[in-house]
Short mmCIF file of C-alpha atoms in Angstrom, two decimals:
data_model
loop_
_atom_site.label_atom_id
_atom_site.label_comp_id
_atom_site.label_asym_id
_atom_site.label_seq_id
_atom_site.Cartn_x
_atom_site.Cartn_y
_atom_site.Cartn_z
CA MET X 6 0.00 0.00 0.00
CA SER X 7 1.35 3.42 -0.78
CA SER X 8 0.66 6.69 1.02
CA GLY X 9 -1.69 7.37 3.88
CA ALA X 10 -4.17 8.87 1.48
CA THR X 11 -5.48 5.44 0.58
CA ILE X 12 -8.98 4.46 1.56
CA PRO X 13 -8.98 0.70 1.91
CA LEU X 14 -12.43 -0.78 1.98
CA ILE X 15 -12.97 -4.10 3.66
CA GLU X 16 -16.05 -6.10 3.01
CA GLU X 17 -17.53 -9.05 4.79
CA HIS X 18 -20.81 -10.81 4.36
CA VAL X 19 -22.89 -12.54 6.97
CA SER X 20 -25.92 -14.19 5.51
CA CYS X 21 -28.77 -16.34 6.63
CA ASN X 22 -31.48 -17.71 4.42
CA PRO X 23 -34.70 -19.58 5.18
CA ASP X 24 -33.28 -22.84 3.89
CA SER X 25 -30.41 -22.89 6.31
CA ASN X 26 -30.67 -24.03 9.89
CA ALA X 27 -29.15 -20.84 11.19
CA THR X 28 -31.37 -18.94 13.56
CA ASP X 29 -31.72 -15.19 13.78
CA SER X 30 -29.65 -15.06 16.92
CA GLU X 31 -26.86 -16.89 15.11
CA THR X 32 -26.99 -14.32 12.35
CA TRP X 33 -26.69 -11.52 14.80
CA LYS X 34 -23.98 -13.25 16.72
CA SER X 35 -22.01 -13.47 13.48
CA LEU X 36 -22.61 -9.81 12.88
CA ARG X 37 -21.54 -8.88 16.37
CA ASP X 38 -18.40 -10.97 16.01
CA LEU X 39 -17.66 -9.29 12.73
CA LEU X 40 -18.16 -5.83 14.12
CA SER X 41 -16.11 -6.67 17.20
CA HIS X 42 -13.31 -7.74 14.94
CA TYR X 43 -13.26 -4.42 13.14
CA ALA X 44 -13.91 -2.37 16.25
CA GLU X 45 -10.95 -4.00 17.92
CA LYS X 46 -8.87 -3.23 14.89
CA SER X 47 -9.87 0.39 14.91
CA GLN X 48 -10.24 0.66 18.71
CA ARG X 49 -13.79 1.87 18.45
CA HIS X 50 -15.91 -0.40 20.62
CA SER X 51 -18.82 2.01 20.62
CA LEU X 52 -19.33 1.17 16.97
CA THR X 53 -19.80 -2.49 17.86
CA GLN X 54 -22.31 -1.74 20.52
CA GLN X 55 -24.34 0.69 18.46
CA SER X 56 -24.54 -1.59 15.48
CA ALA X 57 -25.23 -4.76 17.43
CA ASP X 58 -28.08 -3.12 19.31
CA ILE X 59 -30.22 -2.96 16.21
CA GLY X 60 -30.63 -6.74 16.31
CA ALA X 61 -34.19 -6.96 15.10
CA PRO X 62 -35.09 -10.47 14.00
CA HIS X 63 -34.96 -10.95 10.27
CA VAL X 64 -35.37 -14.34 8.70
CA ASN X 65 -34.08 -13.78 5.21
CA PHE X 66 -31.30 -11.40 5.84
CA GLN X 67 -28.07 -10.38 4.35
CA VAL X 68 -25.72 -8.12 6.14
CA ARG X 69 -23.28 -6.21 4.10
CA PHE X 70 -20.84 -4.36 6.20
CA LEU X 71 -18.21 -2.18 4.78
CA LEU X 72 -15.59 -0.54 6.83
CA CYS X 73 -13.82 2.39 5.36
CA TYR X 74 -10.97 4.07 7.11
CA GLU X 75 -8.28 6.48 6.21
CA LEU X 76 -4.88 6.40 7.81
CA LEU X 77 -4.32 10.13 7.85
CA CYS X 78 -7.69 10.97 9.29
CA LYS X 79 -8.74 10.66 12.89
CA PRO X 80 -12.32 9.94 13.83
CA GLU X 81 -13.95 12.96 15.39
CA LYS X 82 -17.55 12.09 15.65
CA LEU X 83 -19.60 8.95 15.17
CA GLU X 84 -23.23 9.13 14.21
CA GLN X 85 -25.74 6.47 13.47
CA HIS X 86 -28.69 6.96 11.19
CA SER X 87 -31.19 4.20 10.96
CA ASP X 88 -34.65 3.50 9.78
CA ILE X 89 -36.63 0.33 9.42
CA HIS X 90 -34.63 -0.88 6.47
CA THR X 91 -31.10 0.32 6.76
CA THR X 92 -28.60 1.41 9.29
CA LYS X 93 -25.73 3.59 8.31
CA VAL X 94 -22.86 4.42 10.58
CA VAL X 95 -21.35 7.68 9.52
CA ARG X 96 -18.01 8.98 10.68
CA THR X 97 -16.98 12.59 10.47
CA VAL X 98 -13.25 12.95 10.01
CA VAL X 99 -10.79 15.76 9.76
CA ASP X 100 -7.60 15.78 7.80
CA PRO X 101 -4.88 16.92 10.22
CA SER X 102 -2.77 18.15 7.35
CA GLY X 103 -5.44 20.77 6.76
CA VAL X 104 -5.34 20.17 3.02
CA ALA X 105 -8.72 18.55 2.80
CA GLU X 106 -11.74 20.02 4.46
CA SER X 107 -13.61 18.08 7.11
CA CYS X 108 -15.65 15.42 5.49
CA THR X 109 -17.98 12.59 6.30
CA PHE X 110 -17.44 9.03 5.23
CA LEU X 111 -19.97 6.33 5.05
CA GLU X 112 -18.54 3.84 7.47
CA GLY X 113 -20.95 0.99 7.72
CA TYR X 114 -24.05 0.09 5.84
CA ILE X 115 -26.42 -2.67 6.75
CA GLN X 116 -28.76 -3.46 3.94
CA ALA X 117 -32.17 -5.05 4.35
CA THR X 118 -32.11 -7.73 1.68
CA GLU X 119 -30.68 -8.33 -1.73
CA ASN X 120 -34.09 -8.71 -3.35
CA SER X 121 -35.65 -5.45 -2.27
CA THR X 122 -36.55 -2.93 -4.99
CA THR X 123 -37.08 -0.10 -2.51
CA GLN X 124 -34.73 2.79 -3.10
CA GLN X 125 -32.62 3.23 -0.03
CA LEU X 126 -29.71 5.53 -0.58
CA PRO X 127 -29.73 9.26 -1.17
CA GLY X 128 -27.75 10.49 -4.15
CA ASN X 129 -25.55 12.92 -2.27
CA ASP X 130 -23.66 10.19 -0.42
CA VAL X 131 -22.95 8.43 -3.66
CA MET X 132 -21.71 11.47 -5.53
CA ARG X 133 -19.45 12.57 -2.74
CA ASP X 134 -17.98 9.16 -1.96
CA VAL X 135 -17.41 8.08 -5.55
CA ARG X 136 -15.76 11.37 -6.44
CA ARG X 137 -13.48 11.27 -3.43
CA VAL X 138 -12.40 7.70 -4.03
CA LEU X 139 -11.64 8.32 -7.71
CA GLU X 140 -9.74 11.50 -6.89
CA ARG X 141 -7.58 9.65 -4.42
CA LEU X 142 -6.83 6.81 -6.79
CA ALA X 143 -4.98 9.33 -8.93
CA TYR X 144 -2.19 9.34 -6.33
CA LEU X 145 -1.66 5.60 -6.36
CA ASP X 146 0.21 3.16 -8.52
CA LEU X 147 -2.88 1.50 -9.96
CA TYR X 148 -1.07 -1.32 -11.67
CA ASP X 149 1.07 -2.41 -8.73
CA GLU X 150 0.44 -6.15 -8.82
CA SER X 151 1.32 -6.57 -5.17
CA ASP X 152 -1.52 -4.27 -4.17
CA ASP X 153 -5.14 -5.22 -4.90
CA GLU X 154 -6.58 -2.47 -2.78
CA SER X 155 -7.31 -0.07 -5.59
CA THR X 156 -9.31 -2.75 -7.37
CA GLU X 157 -11.12 -3.69 -4.19
CA THR X 158 -11.93 -0.06 -3.49
CA ILE X 159 -13.76 0.30 -6.80
CA GLN X 160 -15.45 -3.06 -6.41
CA ASN X 161 -16.69 -2.16 -2.96
CA LEU X 162 -18.02 1.19 -4.13
CA ILE X 163 -20.10 -0.71 -6.65
CA TYR X 164 -21.25 -3.34 -4.14
CA LEU X 165 -22.22 -0.52 -1.81
CA TYR X 166 -23.92 1.93 -4.14
CA GLY X 167 -25.03 -0.29 -7.00
CA ASN X 168 -26.33 1.46 -10.10
CA PHE X 169 -26.18 4.85 -8.39
CA GLY X 170 -22.44 4.38 -8.07
CA ILE X 171 -22.11 3.33 -11.71
CA CYS X 172 -24.09 6.39 -12.76
CA GLU X 173 -21.71 8.67 -10.91
CA ILE X 174 -18.64 6.87 -12.26
CA HIS X 175 -20.01 7.22 -15.79
CA TYR X 176 -20.64 10.92 -15.31
CA LEU X 177 -17.15 11.58 -13.96
CA ILE X 178 -15.49 9.64 -16.78
CA VAL X 179 -17.39 11.10 -19.73
CA ASN X 180 -17.06 14.63 -18.37
CA ASN X 181 -13.29 14.24 -17.87
CA GLU X 182 -13.62 14.95 -14.17
CA VAL X 183 -11.32 12.11 -13.25
CA ALA X 184 -7.67 11.56 -14.16
CA PRO X 185 -7.36 9.66 -17.49
CA GLU X 186 -5.33 6.81 -15.97
CA VAL X 187 -7.94 6.36 -13.22
CA ALA X 188 -10.75 6.36 -15.80
CA GLU X 189 -8.95 3.66 -17.80
CA PHE X 190 -8.37 1.62 -14.66
CA VAL X 191 -11.99 1.92 -13.53
CA LEU X 192 -13.37 0.95 -16.95
CA ARG X 193 -11.44 -2.30 -16.88
CA ILE X 194 -12.72 -3.09 -13.40
CA LEU X 195 -16.30 -2.36 -14.48
CA GLY X 196 -16.01 -5.35 -16.77
CA ASP X 197 -14.41 -7.58 -14.17
CA ILE X 198 -16.87 -7.61 -11.28
CA ASP X 199 -19.23 -10.40 -10.39
CA HIS X 200 -22.29 -8.34 -9.40
CA ALA X 201 -25.59 -9.23 -11.07
CA GLU X 202 -27.46 -6.14 -9.87
CA THR X 203 -25.25 -3.79 -11.84
CA HIS X 204 -24.28 -6.03 -14.74
CA ASP X 205 -26.52 -4.41 -17.38
CA TYR X 206 -25.63 -0.89 -16.37
CA ARG X 207 -21.90 -1.59 -16.33
CA ARG X 208 -22.16 -3.15 -19.76
CA TRP X 209 -24.09 -0.15 -21.04
CA VAL X 210 -21.50 2.30 -19.65
CA LEU X 211 -18.66 0.38 -21.31
CA GLU X 212 -20.55 0.36 -24.61
CA GLN X 213 -21.26 4.09 -24.38
CA VAL X 214 -17.61 4.89 -23.73
CA LEU X 215 -16.63 2.68 -26.64
CA LEU X 216 -19.08 4.36 -29.00
CA ARG X 217 -18.89 7.96 -27.87
CA CYS X 218 -15.61 8.84 -26.16
CA SER X 219 -13.05 10.73 -28.21
CA SER X 220 -10.09 9.33 -26.24
CA PRO X 221 -8.68 6.15 -27.86
CA ASP X 222 -7.20 5.13 -24.50
CA LEU X 223 -10.63 5.19 -22.90
CA ARG X 224 -12.12 3.27 -25.82
CA ASP X 225 -9.34 0.74 -25.49
CA SER X 226 -10.07 0.30 -21.77
CA ALA X 227 -13.81 0.00 -22.44
CA ASN X 228 -13.00 -2.70 -24.98
CA ILE X 229 -10.94 -4.57 -22.37
CA GLY X 230 -13.83 -4.18 -19.91
CA LEU X 231 -16.27 -5.68 -22.41
CA ALA X 232 -13.89 -8.53 -23.15
CA LEU X 233 -13.63 -9.28 -19.45
CA MET X 234 -17.39 -9.13 -19.09
CA ASP X 235 -17.76 -11.56 -22.00
CA ASP X 236 -21.46 -10.81 -22.50
CA PRO X 237 -22.73 -11.52 -26.05
CA LYS X 238 -25.33 -8.76 -25.59
CA SER X 239 -22.51 -6.34 -26.48
CA ILE X 240 -22.02 -7.81 -29.95
CA GLU X 241 -24.18 -5.20 -31.68
CA SER X 242 -22.42 -2.29 -29.97
CA LEU X 243 -19.02 -3.75 -30.80
CA GLN X 244 -19.98 -4.07 -34.46
CA SER X 245 -21.05 -0.40 -34.49
CA ALA X 246 -17.83 0.59 -32.72
CA ILE X 247 -15.72 -1.27 -35.30
CA ASP X 248 -17.53 0.51 -38.13
CA LYS X 249 -16.74 3.95 -36.73
CA GLU X 250 -13.31 3.29 -35.17
CA SER X 251 -10.63 5.50 -36.70
CA SER X 252 -7.58 3.74 -35.20
CA PRO X 253 -6.60 0.61 -37.18
CA PHE X 254 -4.89 -0.86 -34.13
CA LEU X 255 -7.92 -0.39 -31.93
CA ARG X 256 -10.20 -1.67 -34.67
CA GLU X 257 -8.18 -4.89 -34.67
CA LEU X 258 -8.54 -5.21 -30.90
CA LEU X 259 -12.27 -4.60 -31.13
CA GLY X 260 -12.47 -7.32 -33.75
CA LYS X 261 -10.79 -9.75 -31.37
CA THR X 262 -13.29 -8.96 -28.64
CA LEU X 263 -16.15 -9.33 -31.11
CA GLY X 264 -14.83 -12.76 -32.09
CA GLN X 265 -14.58 -13.76 -28.45
CA LEU X 266 -18.18 -12.70 -27.72
CA GLU X 267 -19.45 -14.53 -30.80
CA ASN X 268 -17.67 -17.68 -29.62
CA THR X 269 -19.27 -17.27 -26.21
CA LYS X 270 -22.67 -16.85 -27.83
CA ASN X 271 -22.23 -19.92 -30.03
CA ALA X 272 -21.01 -21.99 -27.10
CA SER X 273 -24.05 -20.94 -25.11
CA ILE X 274 -26.42 -21.88 -27.94
CA ALA X 275 -24.66 -25.23 -28.37
CA LYS X 276 -24.98 -25.91 -24.66
CA GLU X 277 -28.71 -25.14 -24.72
CA ASP X 278 -29.21 -27.45 -27.71
CA TYR X 279 -27.32 -30.20 -25.94
CA THR X 280 -29.39 -29.96 -22.76
CA MET J 25 -62.37 -3.12 17.27
CA SER J 26 -61.92 -2.40 20.96
CA CYS J 27 -58.45 -2.28 22.51
CA ARG J 28 -59.13 -5.34 24.64
CA GLU J 29 -60.69 -7.52 21.98
CA GLN J 30 -58.90 -10.72 21.01
CA PRO J 31 -57.13 -9.84 17.76
CA LYS J 32 -57.96 -11.73 14.58
CA LEU J 33 -57.25 -11.25 10.89
CA ARG J 34 -59.03 -8.10 9.75
CA PRO J 35 -60.96 -7.84 6.47
CA LEU J 36 -58.82 -6.65 3.59
CA SER J 37 -61.09 -3.61 3.24
CA GLU J 38 -59.82 -2.27 6.58
CA TRP J 39 -56.24 -1.89 5.39
CA GLN J 40 -55.59 1.67 4.25
CA MET J 41 -53.05 2.61 1.63
CA GLU J 42 -50.43 5.24 2.41
CA SER J 43 -48.48 4.86 -0.81
CA VAL J 44 -48.22 2.54 -3.77
CA ARG J 45 -45.53 2.09 -6.37
CA PHE J 46 -44.86 0.29 -9.62
CA THR J 47 -41.25 -0.10 -10.69
CA ALA J 48 -39.97 -1.36 -14.02
CA PHE J 49 -36.33 -2.13 -14.69
CA TYR J 50 -35.38 -1.84 -18.31
CA LEU J 51 -32.74 -3.47 -20.40
CA GLN J 52 -30.84 -0.70 -22.09
CA GLY J 53 -29.75 2.63 -20.69
CA GLU J 54 -32.06 4.71 -22.88
CA GLU J 55 -31.36 8.38 -22.44
CA ASN J 56 -34.43 9.82 -24.10
CA LEU J 57 -37.46 8.20 -22.59
CA SER J 58 -40.73 9.84 -23.57
CA LEU J 59 -41.74 10.51 -20.00
CA ARG J 60 -44.01 13.45 -20.75
CA ASP J 61 -45.88 11.52 -23.45
CA TRP J 62 -46.25 8.62 -21.05
CA TRP J 63 -47.70 10.91 -18.41
CA THR J 64 -50.24 12.33 -20.83
CA GLY J 65 -51.03 8.83 -22.05
CA ILE J 66 -51.80 7.45 -18.62
CA VAL J 67 -53.18 10.48 -16.74
CA GLY J 68 -54.75 12.35 -19.66
CA ASP J 69 -53.52 15.70 -18.41
CA GLU J 70 -50.30 17.71 -18.06
CA PRO J 71 -48.11 17.21 -14.96
CA ASP J 72 -47.92 20.00 -12.35
CA GLU J 73 -44.14 19.82 -12.10
CA GLU J 74 -41.28 18.51 -14.14
CA THR J 75 -37.76 18.28 -12.79
CA THR J 76 -34.61 16.97 -14.38
CA LYS J 77 -31.34 16.26 -12.65
CA ARG J 78 -29.11 16.02 -15.66
CA LYS J 79 -26.10 14.82 -13.77
CA GLU J 80 -27.91 11.91 -12.13
CA ARG J 81 -30.00 11.37 -15.30
CA VAL J 82 -33.15 11.51 -13.22
CA THR J 83 -36.35 13.00 -14.63
CA SER J 84 -39.48 13.35 -12.59
CA LEU J 85 -43.03 14.43 -13.40
CA VAL J 86 -45.47 15.13 -10.59
CA GLY J 87 -49.17 15.90 -10.43
CA HIS J 88 -52.23 15.44 -8.23
CA PHE J 89 -54.19 12.26 -8.64
CA GLY J 90 -57.19 11.40 -6.46
CA ALA J 91 -56.28 11.94 -2.81
CA GLY J 92 -52.59 11.77 -3.52
CA LYS J 93 -49.62 12.94 -5.47
CA LEU J 94 -48.61 10.91 -8.48
CA SER J 95 -45.05 10.89 -9.74
CA LEU J 96 -43.47 9.28 -12.75
CA GLU J 97 -39.71 9.10 -12.47
CA SER J 98 -37.02 7.70 -14.68
CA GLN J 99 -33.43 7.07 -13.79
CA PRO J 100 -30.83 4.79 -15.31
CA PHE J 101 -32.36 1.36 -15.76
CA ARG J 102 -35.42 2.14 -13.70
CA ILE J 103 -38.86 3.73 -14.07
CA ASP J 104 -41.06 4.37 -11.04
CA LEU J 105 -44.73 5.26 -10.91
CA ASN J 106 -45.53 6.38 -7.36
CA LEU J 107 -48.77 7.42 -5.74
CA GLN J 108 -48.42 8.88 -2.28
CA ALA J 109 -50.84 10.36 0.25
CA VAL J 110 -50.36 14.10 0.70
CA ILE J 111 -49.85 15.12 4.30
CA ALA J 112 -52.33 17.76 5.48
CA GLU J 113 -54.31 17.51 2.24
CA GLY J 114 -55.23 13.88 1.86
CA MET J 115 -57.79 11.71 3.56
CA GLN J 116 -57.11 11.06 7.26
CA ILE J 117 -57.93 7.76 8.93
CA GLY J 118 -56.99 7.16 12.55
CA GLY J 119 -54.63 10.14 12.44
CA PHE J 120 -52.76 8.84 9.37
CA PHE J 121 -52.94 10.45 5.96
CA VAL J 122 -53.92 7.86 3.41
CA LEU J 123 -54.97 7.45 -0.19
CA GLY J 124 -58.02 5.35 0.67
CA SER J 125 -58.70 1.68 1.23
CA PHE J 126 -56.17 -0.78 -0.12
CA GLU J 127 -58.73 -2.48 -2.33
CA ASP J 128 -60.05 0.74 -3.92
CA VAL J 129 -56.75 2.50 -4.47
CA SER J 130 -55.04 -0.64 -5.63
CA GLY J 131 -57.64 -1.04 -8.39
CA GLN J 132 -57.20 2.56 -9.58
CA PHE J 133 -53.44 2.29 -9.49
CA VAL J 134 -53.38 -0.96 -11.44
CA GLU J 135 -55.51 0.70 -14.13
CA LEU J 136 -52.96 3.51 -14.41
CA THR J 137 -50.05 1.12 -14.50
CA ALA J 138 -51.72 -1.09 -17.10
CA LYS J 139 -51.94 1.98 -19.37
CA LEU J 140 -48.23 2.58 -18.89
CA LEU J 141 -47.46 -1.02 -19.79
CA THR J 142 -49.31 -0.79 -23.08
CA LEU J 143 -47.35 2.25 -24.31
CA ARG J 144 -45.38 1.35 -27.39
CA SER J 145 -42.42 3.59 -26.51
CA LEU J 146 -41.78 1.72 -23.27
CA PRO J 147 -38.30 0.14 -23.37
CA SER J 148 -37.75 -3.60 -22.98
CA ILE J 149 -38.58 -4.53 -19.39
CA THR J 150 -36.51 -7.07 -17.48
CA ARG J 151 -37.96 -6.86 -14.01
CA ILE J 152 -41.04 -5.35 -12.37
CA ALA J 153 -42.09 -4.60 -8.81
CA TYR J 154 -45.28 -3.69 -7.04
CA GLY J 155 -44.73 -1.91 -3.71
CA ALA J 156 -47.17 -0.51 -1.20
CA VAL J 157 -47.27 0.84 2.33
CA LEU J 158 -50.46 -0.17 4.14
CA ILE J 159 -51.71 0.81 7.55
CA LEU J 160 -54.30 -0.58 9.88
CA PRO J 161 -55.16 1.89 12.67
CA VAL J 162 -55.15 0.54 16.24
CA CYS J 163 -55.71 2.11 19.71
CA ASP J 164 -52.17 1.97 21.03
CA ARG J 165 -48.78 0.39 20.52
CA ALA J 166 -49.48 -2.80 22.46
CA ALA J 167 -52.77 -3.23 20.60
CA GLY J 168 -50.77 -2.88 17.39
CA TYR J 169 -48.40 -5.65 18.39
CA ARG J 170 -51.30 -7.85 19.47
CA GLN J 171 -52.94 -7.21 16.12
CA LEU J 172 -49.81 -8.47 14.37
CA VAL J 173 -50.03 -11.85 16.16
CA PRO J 174 -52.60 -13.48 13.81
CA TYR J 175 -50.65 -12.19 10.80
CA LEU J 176 -47.25 -13.44 12.00
CA ARG J 177 -48.04 -16.87 13.30
CA SER J 178 -44.44 -18.07 13.29
CA VAL J 179 -43.26 -15.18 15.47
CA ASN J 180 -43.60 -15.01 19.22
CA ILE J 181 -44.64 -11.41 19.88
CA ASP J 182 -44.57 -10.30 23.50
CA ALA J 183 -46.91 -7.39 22.77
CA GLU J 184 -46.83 -5.74 26.20
CA ASN J 185 -43.07 -5.65 26.60
CA ILE J 186 -41.52 -4.88 23.25
CA LEU J 187 -40.65 -1.76 21.31
CA ASP J 188 -39.26 -1.09 17.83
CA PHE J 189 -40.45 -4.40 16.44
CA SER J 190 -39.80 -4.96 12.76
CA TYR J 191 -40.22 -8.25 10.93
CA GLN J 192 -39.13 -8.69 7.37
CA ILE J 193 -39.39 -11.80 5.28
CA ASN J 194 -39.27 -12.90 1.68
CA ARG J 195 -41.07 -16.09 0.78
CA ARG J 196 -40.28 -16.54 -2.86
CA ARG J 197 -42.69 -18.36 -5.17
CA PRO J 198 -42.56 -19.45 -8.79
CA SER J 199 -44.65 -17.24 -11.03
CA ASP J 200 -47.95 -18.51 -12.45
CA SER J 201 -47.35 -16.53 -15.64
CA GLN J 202 -45.97 -19.49 -17.62
CA ILE J 203 -42.69 -17.62 -18.03
CA ALA J 204 -39.90 -20.15 -17.51
CA ASN J 205 -37.54 -19.62 -14.57
CA LEU J 206 -39.44 -16.64 -13.26
CA PHE J 207 -39.77 -16.39 -9.50
CA ILE J 208 -41.54 -13.76 -7.45
CA ASN J 209 -39.96 -12.23 -4.36
CA ARG J 210 -42.68 -11.60 -1.78
CA LEU J 211 -41.01 -9.19 0.59
CA ASN J 212 -43.13 -7.96 3.46
CA ILE J 213 -42.13 -5.85 6.43
CA TRP J 214 -44.36 -5.63 9.49
CA SER J 215 -44.15 -3.03 12.25
CA VAL J 216 -46.26 -0.67 14.34
CA ALA J 217 -46.12 2.97 13.29
CA THR J 218 -46.71 6.00 15.50
CA ILE J 219 -47.64 9.48 14.39
CA ARG J 220 -47.74 12.43 16.79
CA PRO J 221 -48.90 15.64 15.12
CA LEU J 222 -47.46 18.95 16.33
CA VAL J 223 -49.68 22.01 16.71
CA GLY J 224 -48.96 25.68 17.41
CA THR J 225 -46.83 28.34 15.85
CA PRO J 226 -43.44 27.55 14.35
CA GLN J 227 -41.87 29.13 17.44
CA LYS J 228 -43.84 26.99 19.83
CA LEU J 229 -44.99 23.60 18.65
CA GLN J 230 -46.78 21.25 21.02
CA PRO J 231 -47.12 17.52 20.42
CA THR J 232 -50.69 16.25 20.47
CA LYS J 233 -52.20 12.80 20.97
CA ALA J 234 -50.27 10.00 19.31
CA HIS J 235 -51.93 7.68 16.82
CA PHE J 236 -50.89 4.10 16.14
CA ALA J 237 -51.28 1.68 13.29
CA CYS J 238 -50.00 -1.67 12.13
CA ARG J 239 -47.78 -0.97 9.15
CA LEU J 240 -47.18 -3.39 6.32
CA GLN J 241 -44.70 -2.59 3.61
CA LEU J 242 -44.97 -4.75 0.51
CA ASP J 243 -42.31 -5.18 -2.13
CA ILE J 244 -43.48 -7.88 -4.52
CA ASN J 245 -41.06 -8.18 -7.40
CA THR J 246 -39.86 -10.50 -10.12
CA CYS J 247 -36.47 -12.00 -9.35
CA GLN J 248 -33.38 -10.26 -10.65
CA GLU J 249 -31.85 -13.58 -11.65
CA PHE J 250 -34.32 -13.80 -14.53
CA GLU J 251 -32.40 -13.18 -17.73
CA GLY J 252 -33.79 -11.41 -20.72
CA GLU J 253 -36.86 -9.39 -21.49
CA LEU J 254 -40.24 -9.98 -19.88
CA SER J 255 -42.80 -10.58 -22.60
CA ARG J 256 -44.69 -7.33 -23.22
CA LYS J 257 -47.93 -9.22 -23.71
CA LYS J 258 -47.59 -10.85 -20.34
CA LEU J 259 -46.71 -7.74 -18.34
CA PRO J 260 -50.33 -6.84 -17.39
CA THR J 261 -50.96 -10.43 -16.22
CA LEU J 262 -47.71 -10.39 -14.31
CA LEU J 263 -48.64 -7.11 -12.64
CA ASP J 264 -51.99 -8.62 -11.61
CA GLU J 265 -50.14 -11.59 -10.16
CA LEU J 266 -47.97 -9.30 -8.02
CA VAL J 267 -50.99 -7.34 -6.80
CA VAL J 268 -52.88 -10.52 -5.91
CA MET J 269 -49.88 -11.71 -3.93
CA GLY J 270 -49.83 -8.37 -2.08
CA LYS J 271 -53.51 -8.72 -1.24
CA GLU J 272 -52.96 -12.26 -0.04
CA ILE J 273 -50.25 -11.10 2.38
CA ALA J 274 -52.41 -8.24 3.69
CA ALA J 275 -55.35 -10.60 4.14
CA GLN J 276 -53.58 -13.65 5.54
CA GLY J 277 -50.22 -12.44 6.83
CA ASP J 278 -46.90 -14.18 6.44
CA ILE J 279 -47.73 -17.46 4.74
CA ALA J 280 -45.60 -19.70 2.56
#
């Protein structure tokens, strides 16, 4: 890990479904253990207590807890906002260097269930957090193979904020409000995440960048993202992109991705026929 | 029903609707949805307000409809049609502002939604949801918890000694729509709500008598694992299926 400006995000899942034999109390015990683990790490036991106290019984329940901390910043104030469906633990931090203004980070987020279609997160949190994370990535060596944290940071933003996060990422990239190397890095990751909820939107963003961005580097990264995603639904967009691509080199790369997706499509059809 | 009466399942007609929602998730990230045309097509009138947040790609149209406020909102990959009771303007039952009885409002809302689903400019839909917040007024908090007992038969509710109760469950079922591999998530959240109106001048507000109600939040939706487009012809039937499931939960509680 490089400088203290990094924001590592750690994610853990505790889940309990109706088919399992786990009881509600076991779910909450797991959650408490998890929170204790992180609280001990960050020496903030109050966080454990506050979060564990919301132990309402839920039968089909998934807890997604994300802990976000910054080495340079010291916690100043802990707040908890909760309603029936979600509990957010928000930490206000100050940057002792005085460079950054005081800011609030989303520290923990406990989500009701993975199948809910109720909208739960306000847009302001998303915009602020995504922007800050992408800005900070500009100071890191994104392709340091010994350090997966930059990748995990983006992945966790997407797990946390879903399509709202993708929307903000898309906006920042197409409006050149993020460093080019960060944009390229993020586009590749967009294609390399296993997250069904955001799959269609990530694919659409990659296709839009491929078809509309003037930067060949961004188009190249979007192409890599689509290749990693390996979704034949992008075939049409790739064909359009090849038709309008001005760079012969990039056109060749797009052709390779197109071939790969067509193979995937054919393999899928063959598998269906077989079964 | 008196506060001391032994609680039993209440007729569906007694549930009041605070808000109702239809959500459609669409396949492609269309940027130019014909929201205004849709509004005119389903409401037959112009909206009162139109707001666009360009950065978030959110567009929202709002207007009065019946006892509530109707909004049609689009954002990336999602369209919401919401009908919500208007505080201080709408109908008041047991201290709560509501749209009307669940049965009546549900019927009107389904008619509106069915019109939306027949619009030709609607993008390809991959997932739909029917959501509602229902209330059933009761005398006090403990009476509310007692009233939940016949609805939540698998839960041991100590009505006199608990606070902040919330029970959420999803009992998924296969769809009856003949669409292969389509399952319906039947999310329902049960709690007891309190409302305590404030009266007086802005400088000096006094709380008045609190009102209580059993609160049921429904989120009946097609599963996100379903791949591909939902058949346009089958969307109205599918919507009916979700609404029927919602009514079943309100009438019979948490059943498999």
